[in-house]
Amino acid sequence: MQPNDVVIIATGMPVGPLQTGEQDGPVGAATLARALVLGLKANPVILTDPTNVEIISAAVRSAGLFVYPLEPSLEHPTAACVMPFPIDPAEATTAGAGLIERLRPKALITIERAGANEHGEYHAALGRSLTQWCAKVDILFEQAREAGILTIGVGDGGNELGCGLIRDAVFEAAPNGRRCQCPCGGSVVPSFIPDVLIIAAISNWGTYGVEACLAALTGRAEVLHDREIDLRVHIACAAAGAHNDGPLLLDPGTDAVAAPYHGHILDLMALMVENGADLGGLYRRDKWPWLDR
Ligand SMILES: [Zn+2]
C-alpha cells in the first residue's frame, strides 16, 4: 500500500425489499475504512446493495470519516466513498471492469456479504434466497482475482463471500450448508475462492482483528478504533435502519450481542496491540516485586 491507494470494501446483507441490512458488516466496514485511512493513508471505496447505502454512509460518518462521491473522496484525506453496486449481472460486469480500470485497487475485502453459489444464487445463513436484492459484487471480485489483485473475505456463517475456501468445513458445521431452502437446491457456500479468508464468531470482530494488526504493524494504537467509536457506529447504524440480527430489532448490536459487549472485544485487542498477544505481558516478570522475598 502507498498513500492514496484504493481499497475496495464490500458489505451489506440485504434481507428483503423493505427490511434493509444488519449491523454485522456495515459497522466493521466503517471502522476498517477508518483504520485504512489512519494507518495507511488509503482511499476506501465501499460498495453495497442499493438498499444499504444509507446505513453504511451513517456508519462511516460515525466512524469519523466524511462520505463523498467517488472523485472528491479520492482527493480528500479523511473521506470514503459509499456507492451502490448493480444487482443486474450484466450491469455489474460493466461496472466492475470500470472500477478496476479507474481505481486500480490494491485489495478488495468483503465483510459479511452473501455470495453466489454454484447456481448463481445468494442465500442467508439458513438457506433463504437473497438473490433478487444482492448487488453482484462477486463479479467484481472475480475480475479482481483475474487482474492479480488481493481478495480477502470476512465471514462467520459459511454463506458469506470468501467461505468457498472452507466449503467442506461449512458442510460439516452448518445445518443448511449443503442444501439451501430455495428452489435452486444448491449449497449456501459461495463459489468464489478468495486469497485470504478471515473467519470470526461475528464478522465485525474479524475486521477489528485486521485493524488491530494494522495498529500493531504501524505502531499506532489509534488505528484500532475504541469502544466509544464502536458504540457510536452501532447506534448510528441502528438509527439508519440496520437490525441486530437475531431479534430483528433496531437495537444497537450485532448478531444479537448488545453493542457495549463488542467494546470488551476491542478492549482485549487494544491490550494485545499495546502488550503483545500474550496478555500476561501486562505483568512483566521483572515487575513482580511481590515475588522477590
Ligand atoms: Zn438456493
Short mmCIF file of N, CA, C and O in Angstrom, two decimals, residues 22-25 27-28 111-112 154-157 160 198-209 234 244-245 253-258 261-262 265 269:
data_model
loop_
_atom_site.label_atom_id
_atom_site.label_comp_id
_atom_site.label_asym_id
_atom_site.label_seq_id
_atom_site.Cartn_x
_atom_site.Cartn_y
_atom_site.Cartn_z
N GLU A 22 -28.23 -5.63 8.23
CA GLU A 22 -27.92 -5.81 9.64
C GLU A 22 -26.67 -5.00 9.99
O GLU A 22 -26.01 -4.46 9.10
N GLN A 23 -26.36 -4.97 11.27
CA GLN A 23 -25.20 -4.18 11.71
C GLN A 23 -23.89 -4.95 11.58
O GLN A 23 -22.82 -4.35 11.61
N ASP A 24 -23.98 -6.28 11.46
CA ASP A 24 -22.75 -7.02 11.21
C ASP A 24 -22.36 -6.79 9.75
O ASP A 24 -23.14 -7.07 8.84
N GLY A 25 -21.18 -6.28 9.55
CA GLY A 25 -20.73 -5.93 8.20
C GLY A 25 -20.54 -4.42 8.07
O GLY A 25 -19.41 -3.94 8.03
N VAL A 27 -20.82 -2.04 10.30
CA VAL A 27 -20.02 -1.47 11.39
C VAL A 27 -18.54 -1.75 11.15
O VAL A 27 -17.69 -0.85 11.22
N GLY A 28 -18.21 -3.00 10.83
CA GLY A 28 -16.82 -3.36 10.59
C GLY A 28 -16.24 -2.68 9.35
O GLY A 28 -15.07 -2.30 9.33
N ILE A 111 -17.02 -8.12 3.65
CA ILE A 111 -17.35 -8.37 5.06
C ILE A 111 -18.83 -8.72 5.17
O ILE A 111 -19.70 -7.91 4.84
N GLU A 112 -19.10 -9.95 5.59
CA GLU A 112 -20.48 -10.36 5.85
C GLU A 112 -21.40 -10.06 4.66
O GLU A 112 -22.40 -9.38 4.77
N VAL A 154 -14.32 -11.89 4.77
CA VAL A 154 -14.55 -11.99 6.21
C VAL A 154 -15.97 -12.52 6.40
O VAL A 154 -16.93 -11.97 5.85
N GLY A 155 -16.09 -13.60 7.16
CA GLY A 155 -17.41 -14.20 7.35
C GLY A 155 -17.52 -14.90 8.68
O GLY A 155 -16.52 -15.04 9.41
N ASP A 156 -18.75 -15.31 9.02
CA ASP A 156 -18.96 -16.01 10.28
C ASP A 156 -19.93 -17.18 10.18
O ASP A 156 -20.06 -17.96 11.11
N GLY A 157 -20.61 -17.32 9.04
CA GLY A 157 -21.65 -18.34 8.99
C GLY A 157 -21.49 -19.37 7.89
O GLY A 157 -22.19 -20.39 7.89
N GLU A 160 -21.12 -16.55 3.57
CA GLU A 160 -20.55 -15.28 3.14
C GLU A 160 -19.51 -15.47 2.05
O GLU A 160 -18.78 -16.48 2.01
N ILE A 198 -10.94 -14.64 6.52
CA ILE A 198 -10.89 -14.39 7.97
C ILE A 198 -12.23 -14.83 8.54
O ILE A 198 -13.27 -14.25 8.23
N ILE A 199 -12.19 -15.90 9.33
CA ILE A 199 -13.41 -16.40 9.96
C ILE A 199 -13.43 -15.90 11.40
O ILE A 199 -12.42 -15.97 12.10
N ALA A 200 -14.57 -15.37 11.83
CA ALA A 200 -14.70 -14.90 13.20
C ALA A 200 -16.06 -15.35 13.72
O ALA A 200 -16.93 -15.72 12.95
N ALA A 201 -16.24 -15.32 15.04
CA ALA A 201 -17.53 -15.67 15.61
C ALA A 201 -18.59 -14.66 15.16
O ALA A 201 -19.75 -15.00 14.97
N ILE A 202 -18.18 -13.42 14.98
CA ILE A 202 -19.02 -12.36 14.43
C ILE A 202 -18.14 -11.63 13.40
O ILE A 202 -16.99 -11.28 13.72
N SER A 203 -18.65 -11.43 12.21
CA SER A 203 -17.79 -10.91 11.13
C SER A 203 -17.12 -9.59 11.51
O SER A 203 -15.94 -9.39 11.19
N ASN A 204 -17.86 -8.70 12.16
CA ASN A 204 -17.23 -7.42 12.55
C ASN A 204 -15.95 -7.65 13.34
O ASN A 204 -14.98 -6.91 13.19
N TRP A 205 -15.95 -8.67 14.20
CA TRP A 205 -14.77 -8.94 15.02
C TRP A 205 -13.58 -9.30 14.13
O TRP A 205 -12.42 -9.01 14.48
N GLY A 206 -13.83 -9.96 13.00
CA GLY A 206 -12.75 -10.28 12.07
C GLY A 206 -12.08 -9.01 11.56
O GLY A 206 -10.85 -8.93 11.46
N THR A 207 -12.91 -8.00 11.25
CA THR A 207 -12.33 -6.74 10.77
C THR A 207 -11.64 -6.00 11.91
O THR A 207 -10.63 -5.34 11.69
N TYR A 208 -12.17 -6.12 13.13
CA TYR A 208 -11.48 -5.50 14.27
C TYR A 208 -10.07 -6.11 14.40
O TYR A 208 -9.12 -5.41 14.74
N GLY A 209 -9.98 -7.41 14.14
CA GLY A 209 -8.68 -8.07 14.20
C GLY A 209 -7.70 -7.53 13.16
O GLY A 209 -6.52 -7.35 13.44
N HIS A 234 -22.42 1.72 16.02
CA HIS A 234 -23.58 0.82 16.17
C HIS A 234 -24.88 1.62 16.29
O HIS A 234 -25.89 1.29 15.67
N ASN A 244 -30.28 -5.88 14.47
CA ASN A 244 -29.24 -6.56 15.24
C ASN A 244 -29.28 -8.06 15.05
O ASN A 244 -28.90 -8.81 15.93
N ASP A 245 -29.80 -8.49 13.91
CA ASP A 245 -29.90 -9.89 13.52
C ASP A 245 -30.88 -10.66 14.41
O ASP A 245 -32.06 -10.37 14.35
N GLY A 253 -26.38 -3.24 18.15
CA GLY A 253 -25.79 -4.54 18.47
C GLY A 253 -25.65 -5.37 17.22
O GLY A 253 -26.25 -5.07 16.19
N THR A 254 -24.85 -6.40 17.32
CA THR A 254 -24.53 -7.24 16.16
C THR A 254 -24.73 -8.70 16.52
O THR A 254 -24.27 -9.15 17.57
N ASP A 255 -25.42 -9.42 15.64
CA ASP A 255 -25.66 -10.85 15.86
C ASP A 255 -26.23 -11.10 17.26
O ASP A 255 -25.83 -12.05 17.96
N ALA A 256 -27.18 -10.27 17.66
CA ALA A 256 -27.90 -10.40 18.94
C ALA A 256 -27.00 -10.21 20.15
O ALA A 256 -27.38 -10.55 21.26
N VAL A 257 -25.82 -9.65 19.94
CA VAL A 257 -24.94 -9.27 21.05
C VAL A 257 -25.00 -7.75 21.17
O VAL A 257 -24.72 -7.04 20.20
N ALA A 258 -25.41 -7.24 22.33
CA ALA A 258 -25.60 -5.79 22.50
C ALA A 258 -24.29 -5.04 22.31
O ALA A 258 -23.20 -5.55 22.63
N TYR A 261 -20.95 -4.90 24.56
CA TYR A 261 -20.10 -6.09 24.69
C TYR A 261 -19.04 -6.15 23.59
O TYR A 261 -17.96 -6.73 23.79
N HIS A 262 -19.33 -5.56 22.44
CA HIS A 262 -18.32 -5.51 21.38
C HIS A 262 -17.14 -4.65 21.83
O HIS A 262 -16.00 -4.86 21.40
N ILE A 265 -14.44 -6.77 23.44
CA ILE A 265 -13.55 -7.40 22.45
C ILE A 265 -12.48 -6.40 22.01
O ILE A 265 -11.29 -6.74 21.91
N MET A 269 -8.38 -6.48 22.34
CA MET A 269 -7.47 -6.29 21.20
C MET A 269 -6.51 -5.13 21.45
O MET A 269 -5.33 -5.21 21.07
#
